[in-house]
Amino acid sequence: MHTVFYVSDGTAITAEVFGHAVLSQFPLPFEHFTIPFLEDEDKARAVKAKINDSFHQSGKLPLVFHTIVDTTLRNIITSSDAMCYDFLNTFVAPIEQQLGVKADPRAHRTHSMDNKKHYDSRIDAVNYALDNDDGVTTKEYDEADIILVGVSRCGKTPTCLYLALQFGIRVANYPFIDQDMSRLALPPALKANRHKLFGLTIDANRLQEIRQRRRADSRYSAAEQCRYELSQVERMFRMEAIPFIDTTYHSVEEISVKILERTGIRRRIY
Amino acid sequence: MHTVFYVSDGTAITAEVFGHAVLSQFPLPFEHFTIPFLEDEDKARAVKAKINDSFHQSGKLPLVFHTIVDTTLRNIITSSDAMCYDFLNTFVAPIEQQLGVKADPRAHRTHSMDNKKHYDSRIDAVNYALDNDDGVTTKEYDEADIILVGVSRCGKTPTCLYLALQFGIRVANYPFIDQDMSRLALPPALKANRHKLFGLTIDANRLQEIRQRRRADSRYSAAEQCRYELSQVERMFRMEAIPFIDTTYHSVEEISVKILERTGIRRRIY
């Protein structure tokens, strides 16, 4: 098995996202090691020794994906017995030429708190999602960017949290209750904010599987109940012209991006 | 201002992370457009027209960061009046040669549900974080990977959610209450799981600022109270030998990665 190292003087999240995206195209298993916060020469030499050990033990050159600003530290890592891929610097030179501006590797850093205002608005969005989760209150819907609606356990909460944490967007969520579904009517708090509503739906079998893990052999997790709720809610989405998507075969990332695409709302943070 | 397009046949999240990491090194403002789910030639031609418009209006070549598997669609985009950067394919060829294996761009996809087992465990981790947020229950601590402890509003909840959503790790959190702090003793449920405890602390002024936004001019947000709680909690961390970090100047990503580094726990998902 090939060994892969993700090495950075920051969180190494960018190196991981990049390396993983490239390696996901190869139908091979890999062993992954992440080394964040590479901040001094001792640590860099220890990492180099670990990379070299991996080569000597396996006989296969390890792959190293790195993002390291400091040249001395970077040179220690790239002198390892490994194939090193420096995706930032590979692109910085042509972009410098194109923009006619020199890069300043210390100007900004990703995944840090350099932009405190952005950072606070992101944490506020997480708090908003938690305070307005699961219909616990409808009083703050005026402040919502989006209000997700759907049956219980169709994927609303993880989507709200992802949109808040990654994109800084304020998303409330409201689970339709029996009364809403039998009357086929939106409750008043939702009516007043109907332009913010976005629906989620899900395959009935998948919903039953999820509810079964949550509350086994209950009315809540019965196949018939799942089918009934979904058919009523989808009727309501159509009647009220609420845009909606099926979450069954989509990840939280895909659902979140589809919602942004359909609503035209843009992410606040990168 | 330069315009930047992130174009992908998937969520475009990888293209955004990559492009943003590169551009964050340039001390310039950019206007960003993200185009996910580029799935047919009509959409590709419309995006090309939009890119070309941007060039003709500004006189500056737009930058395009793209990850597009389909060659026809990719060729439409790369024939735009723009500087196009294809970071996946730039690295795929040398890695193919190194590994002696041909890449299969459709083999796996990032940010999708291709690995359902991984995906379910990630959503379970989010549910675990929510069910075990803010000390609401201590009964499920046996199932925790980590239990974050600290005063109210020191950053525990966003960190738990990030570790769950991005890394698939089960993290509970417990806010110390008056009784714990005045007695300087861990409650029994924490004692039984002390090897899982990880402490967060924060600067007193920053804590006061955060609490003030939450509950203005209360005992909770008084400077003296913030200082008292933090000093008691830090004493407890030292007495009980609980590892801890200061969250004041760190993002959720940095805190999360530091916790993984200190505990040796490895992320479950990429």
XYZ file of C-alpha atoms in Angstrom:
540
model
C 0.000 0.000 0.000
C 1.211 3.502 -0.786
C 1.622 5.938 2.053
C 0.454 9.522 1.690
C 1.523 12.452 3.840
C -0.318 15.775 4.027
C 2.080 18.328 5.503
C 1.399 21.974 6.289
C 2.378 24.819 8.575
C -1.362 25.423 9.067
C -4.244 22.984 9.603
C -3.287 20.898 6.519
C -6.983 20.904 5.581
C -6.267 22.456 2.182
C -3.510 19.892 1.519
C -5.904 17.105 2.518
C -8.775 18.340 0.330
C -6.434 18.716 -2.613
C -4.533 15.458 -2.192
C -7.669 13.496 -1.522
C -9.403 14.924 -4.609
C -6.466 13.882 -6.787
C -6.049 10.434 -5.216
C -9.781 9.669 -5.297
C -9.285 9.192 -9.042
C -7.006 6.215 -8.409
C -8.645 2.884 -7.633
C -6.065 2.026 -4.952
C -6.019 1.954 -1.158
C -3.750 4.481 0.531
C -2.553 4.937 4.072
C -2.931 8.573 5.108
C -0.914 10.618 7.591
C -1.664 14.262 8.272
C 0.980 16.534 9.799
C -0.401 19.984 10.636
C 1.349 22.948 12.250
C 4.852 22.214 10.940
C 6.419 25.211 12.633
C 10.090 24.475 13.316
C 13.082 22.643 11.876
C 13.110 19.931 14.539
C 9.573 18.944 13.689
C 10.361 19.143 9.950
C 13.363 16.832 10.363
C 11.291 14.387 12.424
C 8.645 14.329 9.684
C 11.320 13.790 7.035
C 12.653 10.845 9.071
C 9.135 9.388 9.251
C 8.644 9.771 5.493
C 12.028 8.136 4.821
C 11.204 5.264 7.206
C 7.984 4.670 5.327
C 9.959 4.433 2.064
C 12.599 2.100 3.489
C 10.005 -0.198 5.038
C 7.651 -0.435 2.061
C 10.090 0.074 -0.819
C 7.495 2.400 -2.341
C 8.071 6.118 -2.606
C 5.521 7.868 -0.402
C 3.401 10.697 -1.825
C 3.635 14.031 -0.029
C 1.079 16.810 -0.585
C 2.288 19.944 1.127
C 1.489 23.608 1.676
C 4.405 25.166 3.563
C 5.164 28.871 3.401
C 8.638 28.854 5.001
C 11.291 27.931 2.435
C 13.685 26.290 4.915
C 10.988 24.024 6.319
C 9.692 23.249 2.844
C 13.168 22.303 1.639
C 13.579 19.855 4.510
C 10.336 18.110 3.559
C 11.008 18.088 -0.180
C 14.454 16.534 0.402
C 12.710 13.383 1.728
C 12.687 10.126 -0.235
C 9.238 10.843 -1.605
C 7.255 12.269 -4.513
C 6.339 15.776 -3.358
C 3.446 17.765 -4.798
C 3.255 21.470 -4.045
C -0.016 22.494 -5.589
C -0.012 26.075 -4.328
C 3.370 27.063 -5.723
C 2.706 25.207 -8.968
C -0.039 27.707 -9.713
C 1.243 30.814 -7.979
C 3.917 31.655 -10.577
C 1.615 31.627 -13.651
C -1.043 33.577 -11.728
C 1.525 36.163 -10.598
C 2.433 36.661 -14.218
C -1.194 36.873 -15.271
C -2.173 39.356 -12.551
C 1.067 41.320 -12.689
C 1.188 41.185 -8.872
C 3.653 39.358 -6.634
C 2.117 36.797 -4.294
C 2.563 37.432 -0.593
C 2.283 34.008 1.014
C 1.737 35.610 4.403
C -0.920 38.057 3.212
C -3.840 35.840 4.073
C -4.210 32.358 5.346
C -7.086 30.017 4.801
C -8.746 28.217 7.725
C -7.566 30.789 10.254
C -9.208 33.740 11.998
C -7.535 36.433 9.914
C -10.869 37.928 9.036
C -12.499 38.224 12.463
C -15.691 39.814 11.159
C -16.259 36.928 8.748
C -15.402 34.503 11.480
C -17.878 35.957 13.954
C -20.655 35.957 11.368
C -19.952 32.304 10.755
C -20.210 31.394 14.442
C -23.361 33.530 14.664
C -24.773 31.467 11.786
C -24.023 28.239 13.701
C -25.718 29.619 16.792
C -28.661 30.722 14.669
C -29.000 27.204 13.216
C -28.956 25.658 16.687
C -31.375 28.193 18.179
C -33.767 27.678 15.272
C -33.404 23.944 14.851
C -36.371 21.622 14.608
C -39.016 24.341 14.864
C -38.257 25.037 18.547
C -39.064 28.670 17.855
C -40.403 30.551 14.845
C -39.804 34.034 16.266
C -36.459 34.633 14.550
C -37.526 33.668 11.031
C -37.198 37.296 9.934
C -33.433 36.895 10.313
C -33.225 33.658 8.327
C -31.656 33.484 4.881
C -33.414 30.166 4.261
C -35.957 28.076 6.180
C -35.744 24.361 5.427
C -38.998 22.430 5.707
C -39.812 18.734 5.506
C -40.689 15.678 7.562
C -38.657 14.702 10.601
C -35.289 13.065 9.675
C -35.167 14.004 6.004
C -31.772 15.727 6.416
C -32.713 19.248 7.509
C -30.456 19.661 10.556
C -27.118 18.479 9.077
C -27.817 20.673 6.029
C -28.489 23.737 8.210
C -25.299 23.139 10.161
C -23.216 22.649 7.037
C -24.581 25.834 5.425
C -23.795 27.740 8.633
C -20.328 26.335 9.364
C -18.963 26.256 5.836
C -20.813 29.053 4.101
C -21.885 31.418 6.931
C -25.555 31.266 5.917
C -28.382 31.543 8.468
C -30.744 28.629 8.064
C -33.675 27.703 10.286
C -35.517 24.438 9.954
C -39.092 23.453 10.627
C -40.340 19.853 10.700
C -43.957 19.532 9.596
C -46.117 18.174 12.395
C -49.239 16.028 12.151
C -51.537 19.020 12.160
C -49.727 20.738 9.264
C -49.755 17.546 7.244
C -53.367 16.582 7.815
C -54.595 20.125 7.124
C -52.194 20.492 4.200
C -51.593 24.055 5.276
C -48.528 26.084 6.180
C -48.478 27.389 9.752
C -48.690 31.224 9.941
C -45.003 31.765 10.795
C -44.018 29.966 7.590
C -46.614 31.774 5.471
C -45.146 35.104 6.490
C -41.732 33.930 5.240
C -42.745 31.781 2.325
C -40.175 33.283 -0.042
C -37.485 31.784 2.245
C -38.911 28.266 2.313
C -37.022 25.396 0.760
C -38.275 21.819 0.983
C -36.408 18.567 1.462
C -37.853 15.182 0.720
C -36.470 11.650 0.825
C -37.265 8.143 -0.327
C -39.745 6.445 2.039
C -37.606 3.321 2.532
C -34.528 5.359 3.366
C -36.567 7.500 5.780
C -37.855 4.391 7.487
C -34.313 3.024 7.838
C -33.145 6.295 9.426
C -36.129 6.553 11.777
C -35.791 2.896 12.699
C -32.257 3.593 13.967
C -33.658 6.485 15.973
C -36.823 4.991 17.450
C -37.221 1.334 16.499
C -40.635 -0.242 15.913
C -42.649 2.860 16.704
C -45.482 4.559 14.815
C -42.833 7.168 13.898
C -40.717 4.587 12.089
C -43.545 2.579 10.516
C -43.371 2.247 6.721
C -46.950 3.427 6.303
C -46.414 6.534 8.432
C -43.263 7.464 6.479
C -45.096 7.094 3.170
C -48.094 9.109 4.412
C -45.979 12.002 5.707
C -43.872 12.194 2.568
C -46.864 12.165 0.227
C -48.628 14.887 2.223
C -45.521 17.044 2.415
C -44.743 16.702 -1.282
C -48.361 17.679 -2.055
C -47.906 20.735 0.120
C -44.630 21.657 -1.622
C -46.436 21.524 -4.966
C -49.565 23.356 -3.768
C -47.546 26.136 -2.198
C -44.946 26.247 -4.983
C -42.093 25.600 -2.542
C -38.897 24.521 -4.360
C -37.689 21.159 -3.066
C -35.084 18.492 -3.622
C -34.776 14.818 -2.834
C -31.942 14.135 -0.391
C -31.888 10.338 -0.749
C -28.812 10.025 -2.927
C -27.099 13.284 -2.065
C -24.494 14.254 0.505
C -24.869 17.261 2.773
C -22.449 19.133 0.494
C -24.470 18.353 -2.622
C -27.771 19.289 -0.957
C -26.282 22.554 0.360
C -24.841 23.553 -2.997
C -28.074 22.677 -4.816
C -30.020 24.889 -2.391
C -27.661 27.807 -3.007
C -27.899 27.258 -6.748
C -31.715 27.195 -6.721
C -32.155 30.148 -4.341
C -29.363 32.283 -5.771
C -27.974 32.874 -2.261
C -24.184 33.135 -2.267
C -21.821 31.782 0.337
C -20.497 34.407 2.737
C -17.178 32.735 3.500
C -14.631 30.566 1.739
C -11.437 43.902 -10.110
C -10.625 40.436 -11.394
C -13.419 37.951 -11.734
C -12.941 34.341 -10.674
C -15.064 31.393 -11.721
C -15.117 28.039 -9.950
C -16.629 25.494 -12.324
C -17.304 21.823 -11.704
C -19.568 18.943 -12.654
C -19.908 18.265 -8.900
C -20.387 20.626 -5.973
C -17.384 22.793 -6.992
C -16.302 22.735 -3.344
C -12.895 21.267 -4.228
C -12.406 23.891 -6.945
C -13.358 26.616 -4.456
C -11.025 25.372 -1.711
C -8.177 25.098 -4.172
C -8.739 28.387 -5.975
C -9.329 30.255 -2.773
C -6.145 28.867 -1.205
C -4.110 30.031 -4.208
C -5.776 33.441 -4.474
C -5.548 34.133 -0.738
C -1.831 34.699 -1.369
C -2.622 37.703 -3.541
C -3.398 40.984 -1.810
C -6.186 41.850 -4.251
C -9.980 41.841 -4.150
C -11.700 39.322 -6.410
C -15.283 38.819 -7.472
C -16.232 35.153 -7.138
C -18.759 33.098 -9.102
C -19.330 29.426 -8.408
C -20.917 27.190 -11.020
C -21.615 23.692 -9.696
C -23.259 20.722 -11.438
C -22.097 21.550 -14.980
C -23.778 18.567 -16.539
C -24.629 19.364 -20.153
C -23.347 21.276 -23.170
C -26.057 23.929 -23.010
C -25.079 24.865 -19.509
C -21.376 24.760 -20.448
C -21.962 27.123 -23.382
C -23.986 29.481 -21.178
C -21.141 29.544 -18.641
C -18.629 30.184 -21.409
C -20.756 33.124 -22.583
C -20.839 34.486 -19.040
C -17.048 34.182 -18.714
C -16.555 35.897 -22.067
C -18.958 38.701 -21.081
C -16.964 39.270 -17.944
C -13.786 39.621 -20.036
C -15.355 41.981 -22.552
C -16.850 44.194 -19.862
C -13.791 44.445 -17.625
C -11.012 44.040 -20.176
C -9.336 41.699 -17.701
C -9.011 37.990 -18.380
C -11.091 36.145 -15.773
C -9.521 33.311 -13.787
C -11.258 29.940 -14.012
C -10.539 27.125 -11.555
C -12.229 23.980 -12.743
C -12.667 20.283 -12.014
C -14.642 18.740 -14.867
C -14.429 15.055 -15.723
C -16.167 15.117 -19.124
C -13.728 16.140 -21.862
C -16.336 17.782 -24.105
C -17.684 19.972 -21.312
C -14.167 20.780 -20.139
C -13.130 21.825 -23.639
C -16.059 24.223 -23.889
C -15.021 25.916 -20.649
C -11.305 26.032 -21.463
C -12.069 27.638 -24.841
C -13.383 30.728 -22.997
C -11.492 34.041 -22.971
C -9.951 33.278 -19.594
C -6.963 31.868 -17.768
C -8.003 28.329 -16.891
C -6.417 26.303 -14.096
C -7.078 22.586 -13.951
C -5.369 21.515 -10.786
C -6.564 17.916 -10.814
C -5.291 17.038 -14.249
C -2.059 18.942 -13.682
C -1.163 16.407 -11.007
C -2.880 13.291 -12.303
C -0.375 12.559 -15.095
C 2.775 12.607 -12.911
C 1.014 10.577 -10.224
C -0.167 8.020 -12.798
C 3.428 7.594 -13.856
C 4.635 7.345 -10.280
C 2.016 4.788 -9.252
C 2.060 2.877 -12.531
C -1.754 2.921 -12.512
C -4.139 4.755 -14.833
C -6.478 7.238 -13.155
C -10.185 6.534 -13.483
C -11.833 9.918 -13.058
C -15.171 8.254 -12.402
C -13.827 5.774 -9.858
C -14.618 7.896 -6.855
C -15.958 11.330 -6.323
C -15.341 13.637 -3.439
C -18.223 15.342 -1.640
C -20.756 12.747 -2.743
C -22.381 9.750 -1.101
C -20.304 7.118 -2.884
C -19.299 5.569 0.386
C -22.657 5.187 2.136
C -21.197 3.572 5.247
C -18.830 6.483 5.778
C -21.631 8.885 5.072
C -23.990 7.333 7.620
C -21.295 7.337 10.289
C -20.778 11.028 9.640
C -24.472 11.862 10.037
C -24.520 9.674 13.160
C -21.638 11.769 14.494
C -23.632 14.971 13.875
C -26.631 13.503 15.676
C -24.360 12.393 18.499
C -22.964 15.931 18.843
C -26.460 17.413 18.973
C -27.817 14.812 21.396
C -24.828 15.336 23.689
C -24.483 19.083 23.364
C -24.160 21.353 26.375
C -24.264 18.596 28.983
C -27.962 17.846 28.355
C -27.181 14.213 29.074
C -24.090 12.366 30.257
C -25.470 8.862 29.660
C -23.883 8.360 26.241
C -20.326 9.357 27.181
C -19.193 5.757 26.756
C -19.727 6.210 23.006
C -17.800 9.499 22.774
C -14.423 9.759 21.071
C -13.790 13.046 22.864
C -15.639 15.074 25.520
C -14.959 18.804 25.347
C -15.153 20.669 28.632
C -14.985 24.357 29.512
C -17.058 27.363 30.516
C -20.182 28.333 28.618
C -19.420 30.020 25.240
C -15.751 29.149 24.955
C -16.254 27.469 21.560
C -17.242 23.916 22.467
C -20.374 23.492 20.326
C -19.042 24.754 16.962
C -15.941 22.599 17.492
C -18.041 19.489 18.207
C -20.125 20.120 15.094
C -17.086 20.687 12.901
C -15.374 17.507 14.147
C -18.572 15.572 13.456
C -19.479 17.011 10.048
C -16.007 17.174 8.545
C -14.151 14.377 10.266
C -16.892 11.941 11.419
C -15.735 12.049 15.050
C -18.164 11.688 17.968
C -17.721 14.564 20.363
C -19.849 15.401 23.407
C -19.494 18.651 25.297
C -20.052 19.566 28.915
C -20.137 23.134 30.229
C -18.888 23.412 33.790
C -21.635 24.676 36.078
C -21.308 26.795 39.234
C -21.161 23.764 41.488
C -18.309 22.124 39.530
C -16.349 25.353 39.524
C -16.784 26.259 43.178
C -15.977 22.713 44.333
C -13.169 22.431 41.773
C -14.203 18.852 41.175
C -15.192 16.858 38.126
C -18.734 15.478 38.177
C -18.859 11.626 38.336
C -19.850 11.151 34.667
C -16.712 13.012 33.594
C -14.479 11.209 36.064
C -15.484 7.884 34.579
C -14.392 9.131 31.132
C -11.471 11.321 32.092
C -9.190 9.886 29.388
C -11.596 11.396 26.824
C -11.672 14.896 28.297
C -10.226 17.827 26.406
C -10.469 21.379 27.738
C -11.088 24.647 25.948
C -10.342 28.029 27.420
C -10.572 31.573 26.106
C -9.433 35.091 26.912
C -11.728 36.714 29.509
C -12.366 39.861 27.441
C -13.270 37.847 24.381
C -15.566 35.642 26.461
C -17.289 38.693 27.857
C -17.788 40.110 24.364
C -19.370 36.837 23.206
C -21.599 36.496 26.282
C -22.607 40.132 26.029
C -23.982 39.463 22.520
C -25.882 36.514 23.977
C -27.270 37.940 27.228
C -26.387 41.592 27.642
C -25.675 43.123 31.048
C -26.336 39.977 33.044
C -24.309 38.273 35.769
C -23.454 35.727 33.041
C -21.767 38.380 30.902
C -20.119 40.372 33.716
C -16.338 40.761 33.403
C -15.764 39.528 36.937
C -17.851 36.408 36.418
C -16.016 35.562 33.174
C -12.642 35.945 34.890
C -13.727 33.870 37.898
C -15.060 30.991 35.786
C -11.999 30.886 33.563
C -9.548 30.910 36.450
C -11.418 28.122 38.244
C -11.695 26.012 35.127
C -8.045 26.426 34.199
C -7.102 25.410 37.760
C -9.253 22.325 37.353
C -7.627 21.474 33.982
C -4.210 21.627 35.655
C -5.239 19.737 38.807
C -6.859 16.964 36.796
C -4.181 16.942 34.091
C -6.739 17.591 31.339
C -5.070 18.749 28.102
C -6.467 22.105 26.996
C -6.051 24.840 24.427
C -6.909 28.507 24.217
C -9.486 29.181 21.492
C -9.186 32.985 21.484
C -7.132 33.374 18.332
C -8.009 30.135 16.599
C -10.668 29.159 14.081
C -12.864 26.102 14.487
C -10.646 24.318 11.940
C -7.463 25.123 13.865
C -8.991 24.089 17.202
C -10.299 20.846 15.714
C -6.981 19.926 14.113
C -5.060 20.780 17.300
C -7.368 18.497 19.305
C -6.796 15.640 16.863
C -3.054 16.239 16.969
C -2.945 16.240 20.784
C -5.249 13.241 21.268
C -3.892 11.172 18.383
C -7.427 10.541 17.110
C -7.561 10.350 13.317
C -10.271 11.693 11.082
C -12.686 9.054 9.794
C -13.624 10.759 6.559
C -12.020 13.013 3.971
